[in-house]
Amino acid sequence: MYRIGQGYDVHRLVEGRELWLCGEKIDFELGLLGHSDADVAIHALCDAILGALALGDIGKHFPDSDPRYKGIDSKKLLYHVCRLMREKGYELGNCDLTICAERPKLRPHIDTMRQTLAEVINTSVDNISVKATTTERLGFTGRMEGISAYAVALLRKS
Ligand code: MG
């Protein structure tokens, strides 16, 4: 009836890249490095959903050696993962994301992020939680070398 999954992802913060988090472009002097748009939060969410379905991970479905995924909008990856979920007969119950970033301040973006994810997943915004935290300047996120994200997702048989 129910299946649960968790996901975790990290991308490096560099100059000369756009910063995309939860499908939103955030105005900031650094961006995340990756083969796709490097939306670390969406990647963690995709892995949580794939994990709940025991369908492997995002790297298996969208290999970073595949030129089709170069620079791709991660919302498209999430959309595809949700299609797999529905093909398996499940729908999202709820999900909860935590983004670890020293800067920028993400609070002003949280509600738009939730709205964007809800639209891609085709679910109610009440089912989407996005939280942000710093790591008190500790570790690689604290030193602003990267941003990490955690996600859990509960799926329900539809
Ligand atoms: Mg990733």
mmCIF file with all atom_site columns, C-alpha atoms and ligand atoms in Angstrom:
data_model
loop_
_atom_site.group_PDB
_atom_site.id
_atom_site.type_symbol
_atom_site.label_atom_id
_atom_site.label_alt_id
_atom_site.label_comp_id
_atom_site.label_asym_id
_atom_site.label_entity_id
_atom_site.label_seq_id
_atom_site.pdbx_PDB_ins_code
_atom_site.Cartn_x
_atom_site.Cartn_y
_atom_site.Cartn_z
_atom_site.occupancy
_atom_site.B_iso_or_equiv
_atom_site.pdbx_formal_charge
_atom_site.auth_seq_id
_atom_site.auth_comp_id
_atom_site.auth_asym_id
_atom_site.auth_atom_id
_atom_site.pdbx_PDB_model_num
ATOM   1   C  CA . MET A 1 1   ? 0.000  0.000  0.000   1.00 0.00 ? 1   MET A CA 1
ATOM   2   C  CA . TYR A 1 2   ? 2.762  2.439  0.999   1.00 0.00 ? 2   TYR A CA 1
ATOM   3   C  CA . ARG A 1 3   ? 6.394  2.647  -0.023  1.00 0.00 ? 3   ARG A CA 1
ATOM   4   C  CA . ILE A 1 4   ? 9.046  4.992  1.378   1.00 0.00 ? 4   ILE A CA 1
ATOM   5   C  CA . GLY A 1 5   ? 12.317 6.167  -0.158  1.00 0.00 ? 5   GLY A CA 1
ATOM   6   C  CA . GLN A 1 6   ? 15.144 8.536  0.650   1.00 0.00 ? 6   GLN A CA 1
ATOM   7   C  CA . GLY A 1 7   ? 17.577 10.451 -1.527  1.00 0.00 ? 7   GLY A CA 1
ATOM   8   C  CA . TYR A 1 8   ? 20.756 12.439 -1.038  1.00 0.00 ? 8   TYR A CA 1
ATOM   9   C  CA . ASP A 1 9   ? 22.819 14.503 -3.463  1.00 0.00 ? 9   ASP A CA 1
ATOM   10  C  CA . VAL A 1 10  ? 25.729 16.950 -3.515  1.00 0.00 ? 10  VAL A CA 1
ATOM   11  C  CA . HIS A 1 11  ? 26.955 19.343 -6.188  1.00 0.00 ? 11  HIS A CA 1
ATOM   12  C  CA . ARG A 1 12  ? 29.974 21.592 -6.184  1.00 0.00 ? 12  ARG A CA 1
ATOM   13  C  CA . LEU A 1 13  ? 29.489 25.402 -6.083  1.00 0.00 ? 13  LEU A CA 1
ATOM   14  C  CA . VAL A 1 14  ? 31.497 27.217 -8.744  1.00 0.00 ? 14  VAL A CA 1
ATOM   15  C  CA . GLU A 1 15  ? 31.695 30.540 -10.534 1.00 0.00 ? 15  GLU A CA 1
ATOM   16  C  CA . GLY A 1 16  ? 30.151 30.944 -13.953 1.00 0.00 ? 16  GLY A CA 1
ATOM   17  C  CA . ARG A 1 17  ? 27.166 28.626 -13.445 1.00 0.00 ? 17  ARG A CA 1
ATOM   18  C  CA . GLU A 1 18  ? 23.496 29.357 -12.751 1.00 0.00 ? 18  GLU A CA 1
ATOM   19  C  CA . LEU A 1 19  ? 22.050 28.258 -9.424  1.00 0.00 ? 19  LEU A CA 1
ATOM   20  C  CA . TRP A 1 20  ? 18.935 26.096 -9.794  1.00 0.00 ? 20  TRP A CA 1
ATOM   21  C  CA . LEU A 1 21  ? 17.181 24.665 -6.732  1.00 0.00 ? 21  LEU A CA 1
ATOM   22  C  CA . CYS A 1 22  ? 13.791 22.906 -6.781  1.00 0.00 ? 22  CYS A CA 1
ATOM   23  C  CA . GLY A 1 23  ? 13.281 24.081 -10.353 1.00 0.00 ? 23  GLY A CA 1
ATOM   24  C  CA . GLU A 1 24  ? 13.799 27.760 -9.472  1.00 0.00 ? 24  GLU A CA 1
ATOM   25  C  CA . LYS A 1 25  ? 16.629 29.899 -10.786 1.00 0.00 ? 25  LYS A CA 1
ATOM   26  C  CA . ILE A 1 26  ? 18.138 31.720 -7.826  1.00 0.00 ? 26  ILE A CA 1
ATOM   27  C  CA . ASP A 1 27  ? 20.063 34.930 -8.260  1.00 0.00 ? 27  ASP A CA 1
ATOM   28  C  CA . PHE A 1 28  ? 23.504 34.251 -6.735  1.00 0.00 ? 28  PHE A CA 1
ATOM   29  C  CA . GLU A 1 29  ? 27.159 34.798 -7.624  1.00 0.00 ? 29  GLU A CA 1
ATOM   30  C  CA . LEU A 1 30  ? 27.881 31.040 -7.669  1.00 0.00 ? 30  LEU A CA 1
ATOM   31  C  CA . GLY A 1 31  ? 26.098 28.100 -9.256  1.00 0.00 ? 31  GLY A CA 1
ATOM   32  C  CA . LEU A 1 32  ? 26.170 24.322 -9.058  1.00 0.00 ? 32  LEU A CA 1
ATOM   33  C  CA . LEU A 1 33  ? 28.410 22.304 -11.350 1.00 0.00 ? 33  LEU A CA 1
ATOM   34  C  CA . GLY A 1 34  ? 27.008 19.244 -13.096 1.00 0.00 ? 34  GLY A CA 1
ATOM   35  C  CA . HIS A 1 35  ? 26.152 17.544 -16.350 1.00 0.00 ? 35  HIS A CA 1
ATOM   36  C  CA . SER A 1 36  ? 22.506 18.669 -16.070 1.00 0.00 ? 36  SER A CA 1
ATOM   37  C  CA . ASP A 1 37  ? 21.398 21.988 -14.546 1.00 0.00 ? 37  ASP A CA 1
ATOM   38  C  CA . ALA A 1 38  ? 22.742 20.405 -11.303 1.00 0.00 ? 38  ALA A CA 1
ATOM   39  C  CA . ASP A 1 39  ? 19.527 21.002 -9.341  1.00 0.00 ? 39  ASP A CA 1
ATOM   40  C  CA . VAL A 1 40  ? 20.700 19.114 -6.270  1.00 0.00 ? 40  VAL A CA 1
ATOM   41  C  CA . ALA A 1 41  ? 17.298 19.263 -4.552  1.00 0.00 ? 41  ALA A CA 1
ATOM   42  C  CA . ILE A 1 42  ? 15.377 17.784 -7.473  1.00 0.00 ? 42  ILE A CA 1
ATOM   43  C  CA . HIS A 1 43  ? 18.039 15.087 -7.837  1.00 0.00 ? 43  HIS A CA 1
ATOM   44  C  CA . ALA A 1 44  ? 17.614 14.091 -4.175  1.00 0.00 ? 44  ALA A CA 1
ATOM   45  C  CA . LEU A 1 45  ? 13.834 14.005 -4.661  1.00 0.00 ? 45  LEU A CA 1
ATOM   46  C  CA . CYS A 1 46  ? 14.125 11.862 -7.818  1.00 0.00 ? 46  CYS A CA 1
ATOM   47  C  CA . ASP A 1 47  ? 16.318 9.416  -5.897  1.00 0.00 ? 47  ASP A CA 1
ATOM   48  C  CA . ALA A 1 48  ? 13.804 9.282  -3.037  1.00 0.00 ? 48  ALA A CA 1
ATOM   49  C  CA . ILE A 1 49  ? 10.966 8.420  -5.438  1.00 0.00 ? 49  ILE A CA 1
ATOM   50  C  CA . LEU A 1 50  ? 13.097 5.912  -7.386  1.00 0.00 ? 50  LEU A CA 1
ATOM   51  C  CA . GLY A 1 51  ? 14.228 4.440  -4.066  1.00 0.00 ? 51  GLY A CA 1
ATOM   52  C  CA . ALA A 1 52  ? 10.655 3.982  -2.905  1.00 0.00 ? 52  ALA A CA 1
ATOM   53  C  CA . LEU A 1 53  ? 9.980  2.077  -6.124  1.00 0.00 ? 53  LEU A CA 1
ATOM   54  C  CA . ALA A 1 54  ? 13.259 0.103  -5.861  1.00 0.00 ? 54  ALA A CA 1
ATOM   55  C  CA . LEU A 1 55  ? 14.054 1.285  -9.388  1.00 0.00 ? 55  LEU A CA 1
ATOM   56  C  CA . GLY A 1 56  ? 17.700 2.174  -8.807  1.00 0.00 ? 56  GLY A CA 1
ATOM   57  C  CA . ASP A 1 57  ? 18.977 5.726  -8.858  1.00 0.00 ? 57  ASP A CA 1
ATOM   58  C  CA . ILE A 1 58  ? 19.023 8.823  -11.005 1.00 0.00 ? 58  ILE A CA 1
ATOM   59  C  CA . GLY A 1 59  ? 22.449 7.935  -12.439 1.00 0.00 ? 59  GLY A CA 1
ATOM   60  C  CA . LYS A 1 60  ? 21.037 4.665  -13.769 1.00 0.00 ? 60  LYS A CA 1
ATOM   61  C  CA . HIS A 1 61  ? 18.083 6.356  -15.481 1.00 0.00 ? 61  HIS A CA 1
ATOM   62  C  CA . PHE A 1 62  ? 19.896 9.483  -16.702 1.00 0.00 ? 62  PHE A CA 1
ATOM   63  C  CA . PRO A 1 63  ? 23.625 8.667  -17.090 1.00 0.00 ? 63  PRO A CA 1
ATOM   64  C  CA . ASP A 1 64  ? 25.881 11.732 -17.060 1.00 0.00 ? 64  ASP A CA 1
ATOM   65  C  CA . SER A 1 65  ? 27.787 10.198 -19.974 1.00 0.00 ? 65  SER A CA 1
ATOM   66  C  CA . ASP A 1 66  ? 24.657 10.640 -22.137 1.00 0.00 ? 66  ASP A CA 1
ATOM   67  C  CA . PRO A 1 67  ? 24.778 13.872 -24.185 1.00 0.00 ? 67  PRO A CA 1
ATOM   68  C  CA . ARG A 1 68  ? 20.945 13.977 -24.166 1.00 0.00 ? 68  ARG A CA 1
ATOM   69  C  CA . TYR A 1 69  ? 21.089 15.076 -20.530 1.00 0.00 ? 69  TYR A CA 1
ATOM   70  C  CA . LYS A 1 70  ? 23.748 17.760 -20.931 1.00 0.00 ? 70  LYS A CA 1
ATOM   71  C  CA . GLY A 1 71  ? 22.416 20.972 -19.402 1.00 0.00 ? 71  GLY A CA 1
ATOM   72  C  CA . ILE A 1 72  ? 18.929 19.445 -19.072 1.00 0.00 ? 72  ILE A CA 1
ATOM   73  C  CA . ASP A 1 73  ? 16.319 21.097 -16.871 1.00 0.00 ? 73  ASP A CA 1
ATOM   74  C  CA . SER A 1 74  ? 16.025 18.719 -13.900 1.00 0.00 ? 74  SER A CA 1
ATOM   75  C  CA . LYS A 1 75  ? 12.262 19.328 -13.809 1.00 0.00 ? 75  LYS A CA 1
ATOM   76  C  CA . LYS A 1 76  ? 12.170 17.077 -16.902 1.00 0.00 ? 76  LYS A CA 1
ATOM   77  C  CA . LEU A 1 77  ? 13.976 14.339 -14.990 1.00 0.00 ? 77  LEU A CA 1
ATOM   78  C  CA . LEU A 1 78  ? 11.492 14.627 -12.123 1.00 0.00 ? 78  LEU A CA 1
ATOM   79  C  CA . TYR A 1 79  ? 8.592  14.541 -14.570 1.00 0.00 ? 79  TYR A CA 1
ATOM   80  C  CA . HIS A 1 80  ? 9.961  11.322 -16.070 1.00 0.00 ? 80  HIS A CA 1
ATOM   81  C  CA . VAL A 1 81  ? 10.483 9.747  -12.622 1.00 0.00 ? 81  VAL A CA 1
ATOM   82  C  CA . CYS A 1 82  ? 6.866  10.577 -11.739 1.00 0.00 ? 82  CYS A CA 1
ATOM   83  C  CA . ARG A 1 83  ? 5.732  8.875  -14.930 1.00 0.00 ? 83  ARG A CA 1
ATOM   84  C  CA . LEU A 1 84  ? 7.607  5.730  -13.852 1.00 0.00 ? 84  LEU A CA 1
ATOM   85  C  CA . MET A 1 85  ? 5.912  6.029  -10.451 1.00 0.00 ? 85  MET A CA 1
ATOM   86  C  CA . ARG A 1 86  ? 2.450  6.154  -12.036 1.00 0.00 ? 86  ARG A CA 1
ATOM   87  C  CA . GLU A 1 87  ? 3.289  3.281  -14.386 1.00 0.00 ? 87  GLU A CA 1
ATOM   88  C  CA . LYS A 1 88  ? 4.097  1.241  -11.287 1.00 0.00 ? 88  LYS A CA 1
ATOM   89  C  CA . GLY A 1 89  ? 0.670  2.167  -9.855  1.00 0.00 ? 89  GLY A CA 1
ATOM   90  C  CA . TYR A 1 90  ? 1.758  4.665  -7.214  1.00 0.00 ? 90  TYR A CA 1
ATOM   91  C  CA . GLU A 1 91  ? 1.163  8.324  -6.457  1.00 0.00 ? 91  GLU A CA 1
ATOM   92  C  CA . LEU A 1 92  ? 3.051  10.678 -4.163  1.00 0.00 ? 92  LEU A CA 1
ATOM   93  C  CA . GLY A 1 93  ? 1.667  10.811 -0.647  1.00 0.00 ? 93  GLY A CA 1
ATOM   94  C  CA . ASN A 1 94  ? 4.067  13.492 0.511   1.00 0.00 ? 94  ASN A CA 1
ATOM   95  C  CA . CYS A 1 95  ? 7.722  14.412 0.329   1.00 0.00 ? 95  CYS A CA 1
ATOM   96  C  CA . ASP A 1 96  ? 10.065 16.388 2.537   1.00 0.00 ? 96  ASP A CA 1
ATOM   97  C  CA . LEU A 1 97  ? 13.286 18.017 1.331   1.00 0.00 ? 97  LEU A CA 1
ATOM   98  C  CA . THR A 1 98  ? 16.132 19.623 3.229   1.00 0.00 ? 98  THR A CA 1
ATOM   99  C  CA . ILE A 1 99  ? 18.650 21.783 1.391   1.00 0.00 ? 99  ILE A CA 1
ATOM   100 C  CA . CYS A 1 100 ? 21.948 22.490 3.173   1.00 0.00 ? 100 CYS A CA 1
ATOM   101 C  CA . ALA A 1 101 ? 23.506 25.751 2.014   1.00 0.00 ? 101 ALA A CA 1
ATOM   102 C  CA . GLU A 1 102 ? 25.430 28.430 3.866   1.00 0.00 ? 102 GLU A CA 1
ATOM   103 C  CA . ARG A 1 103 ? 24.254 31.025 1.342   1.00 0.00 ? 103 ARG A CA 1
ATOM   104 C  CA . PRO A 1 104 ? 22.155 32.287 -0.359  1.00 0.00 ? 104 PRO A CA 1
ATOM   105 C  CA . LYS A 1 105 ? 19.229 32.670 2.015   1.00 0.00 ? 105 LYS A CA 1
ATOM   106 C  CA . LEU A 1 106 ? 16.571 30.340 0.645   1.00 0.00 ? 106 LEU A CA 1
ATOM   107 C  CA . ARG A 1 107 ? 13.631 31.270 2.858   1.00 0.00 ? 107 ARG A CA 1
ATOM   108 C  CA . PRO A 1 108 ? 12.189 33.798 0.344   1.00 0.00 ? 108 PRO A CA 1
ATOM   109 C  CA . HIS A 1 109 ? 12.149 31.092 -2.368  1.00 0.00 ? 109 HIS A CA 1
ATOM   110 C  CA . ILE A 1 110 ? 10.607 28.215 -0.427  1.00 0.00 ? 110 ILE A CA 1
ATOM   111 C  CA . ASP A 1 111 ? 6.968  28.754 -1.390  1.00 0.00 ? 111 ASP A CA 1
ATOM   112 C  CA . THR A 1 112 ? 7.699  29.161 -5.108  1.00 0.00 ? 112 THR A CA 1
ATOM   113 C  CA . MET A 1 113 ? 9.873  26.053 -4.946  1.00 0.00 ? 113 MET A CA 1
ATOM   114 C  CA . ARG A 1 114 ? 7.030  24.048 -3.396  1.00 0.00 ? 114 ARG A CA 1
ATOM   115 C  CA . GLN A 1 115 ? 4.595  25.353 -6.000  1.00 0.00 ? 115 GLN A CA 1
ATOM   116 C  CA . THR A 1 116 ? 6.950  24.476 -8.859  1.00 0.00 ? 116 THR A CA 1
ATOM   117 C  CA . LEU A 1 117 ? 7.547  20.935 -7.596  1.00 0.00 ? 117 LEU A CA 1
ATOM   118 C  CA . ALA A 1 118 ? 3.812  20.412 -7.024  1.00 0.00 ? 118 ALA A CA 1
ATOM   119 C  CA . GLU A 1 119 ? 3.122  21.395 -10.646 1.00 0.00 ? 119 GLU A CA 1
ATOM   120 C  CA . VAL A 1 120 ? 5.783  19.062 -12.060 1.00 0.00 ? 120 VAL A CA 1
ATOM   121 C  CA . ILE A 1 121 ? 4.599  16.161 -9.888  1.00 0.00 ? 121 ILE A CA 1
ATOM   122 C  CA . ASN A 1 122 ? 0.935  17.090 -10.447 1.00 0.00 ? 122 ASN A CA 1
ATOM   123 C  CA . THR A 1 123 ? 0.063  17.017 -6.764  1.00 0.00 ? 123 THR A CA 1
ATOM   124 C  CA . SER A 1 124 ? -1.131 19.453 -4.108  1.00 0.00 ? 124 SER A CA 1
ATOM   125 C  CA . VAL A 1 125 ? 1.400  21.896 -2.688  1.00 0.00 ? 125 VAL A CA 1
ATOM   126 C  CA . ASP A 1 126 ? 0.417  20.584 0.763   1.00 0.00 ? 126 ASP A CA 1
ATOM   127 C  CA . ASN A 1 127 ? 2.182  17.350 -0.146  1.00 0.00 ? 127 ASN A CA 1
ATOM   128 C  CA . ILE A 1 128 ? 5.494  19.114 -0.744  1.00 0.00 ? 128 ILE A CA 1
ATOM   129 C  CA . SER A 1 129 ? 7.742  20.327 2.035   1.00 0.00 ? 129 SER A CA 1
ATOM   130 C  CA . VAL A 1 130 ? 10.982 22.188 1.334   1.00 0.00 ? 130 VAL A CA 1
ATOM   131 C  CA . LYS A 1 131 ? 13.265 23.216 4.165   1.00 0.00 ? 131 LYS A CA 1
ATOM   132 C  CA . ALA A 1 132 ? 16.632 24.940 4.163   1.00 0.00 ? 132 ALA A CA 1
ATOM   133 C  CA . THR A 1 133 ? 19.399 24.955 6.715   1.00 0.00 ? 133 THR A CA 1
ATOM   134 C  CA . THR A 1 134 ? 22.974 26.111 7.029   1.00 0.00 ? 134 THR A CA 1
ATOM   135 C  CA . THR A 1 135 ? 25.552 23.806 8.583   1.00 0.00 ? 135 THR A CA 1
ATOM   136 C  CA . GLU A 1 136 ? 26.830 26.524 10.912  1.00 0.00 ? 136 GLU A CA 1
ATOM   137 C  CA . ARG A 1 137 ? 29.801 27.158 8.588   1.00 0.00 ? 137 ARG A CA 1
ATOM   138 C  CA . LEU A 1 138 ? 31.005 23.586 9.193   1.00 0.00 ? 138 LEU A CA 1
ATOM   139 C  CA . GLY A 1 139 ? 32.024 21.097 6.503   1.00 0.00 ? 139 GLY A CA 1
ATOM   140 C  CA . PHE A 1 140 ? 31.954 21.537 2.725   1.00 0.00 ? 140 PHE A CA 1
ATOM   141 C  CA . THR A 1 141 ? 28.538 23.182 2.727   1.00 0.00 ? 141 THR A CA 1
ATOM   142 C  CA . GLY A 1 142 ? 29.645 25.543 5.483   1.00 0.00 ? 142 GLY A CA 1
ATOM   143 C  CA . ARG A 1 143 ? 32.738 26.486 3.474   1.00 0.00 ? 143 ARG A CA 1
ATOM   144 C  CA . MET A 1 144 ? 30.463 27.049 0.456   1.00 0.00 ? 144 MET A CA 1
ATOM   145 C  CA . GLU A 1 145 ? 32.287 24.427 -1.605  1.00 0.00 ? 145 GLU A CA 1
ATOM   146 C  CA . GLY A 1 146 ? 28.974 22.796 -2.393  1.00 0.00 ? 146 GLY A CA 1
ATOM   147 C  CA . ILE A 1 147 ? 25.291 22.400 -1.620  1.00 0.00 ? 147 ILE A CA 1
ATOM   148 C  CA . SER A 1 148 ? 23.728 19.160 -0.427  1.00 0.00 ? 148 SER A CA 1
ATOM   149 C  CA . ALA A 1 149 ? 20.117 18.030 -0.286  1.00 0.00 ? 149 ALA A CA 1
ATOM   150 C  CA . TYR A 1 150 ? 18.177 15.273 1.447   1.00 0.00 ? 150 TYR A CA 1
ATOM   151 C  CA . ALA A 1 151 ? 14.726 14.026 0.519   1.00 0.00 ? 151 ALA A CA 1
ATOM   152 C  CA . VAL A 1 152 ? 12.224 11.475 1.719   1.00 0.00 ? 152 VAL A CA 1
ATOM   153 C  CA . ALA A 1 153 ? 9.142  10.484 -0.223  1.00 0.00 ? 153 ALA A CA 1
ATOM   154 C  CA . LEU A 1 154 ? 6.131  8.417  0.746   1.00 0.00 ? 154 LEU A CA 1
ATOM   155 C  CA . LEU A 1 155 ? 4.254  6.799  -2.126  1.00 0.00 ? 155 LEU A CA 1
ATOM   156 C  CA . ARG A 1 156 ? 0.745  5.432  -1.967  1.00 0.00 ? 156 ARG A CA 1
ATOM   157 C  CA . LYS A 1 157 ? -0.837 2.766  -4.168  1.00 0.00 ? 157 LYS A CA 1
ATOM   158 C  CA . SER A 1 158 ? -3.196 4.628  -6.486  1.00 0.00 ? 158 SER A CA 1
HETATM 159 MG MG . MG  B 2 .   ? 23.041 15.233 -8.901  1.00 0.00 ? 1   MG  B MG 1
#
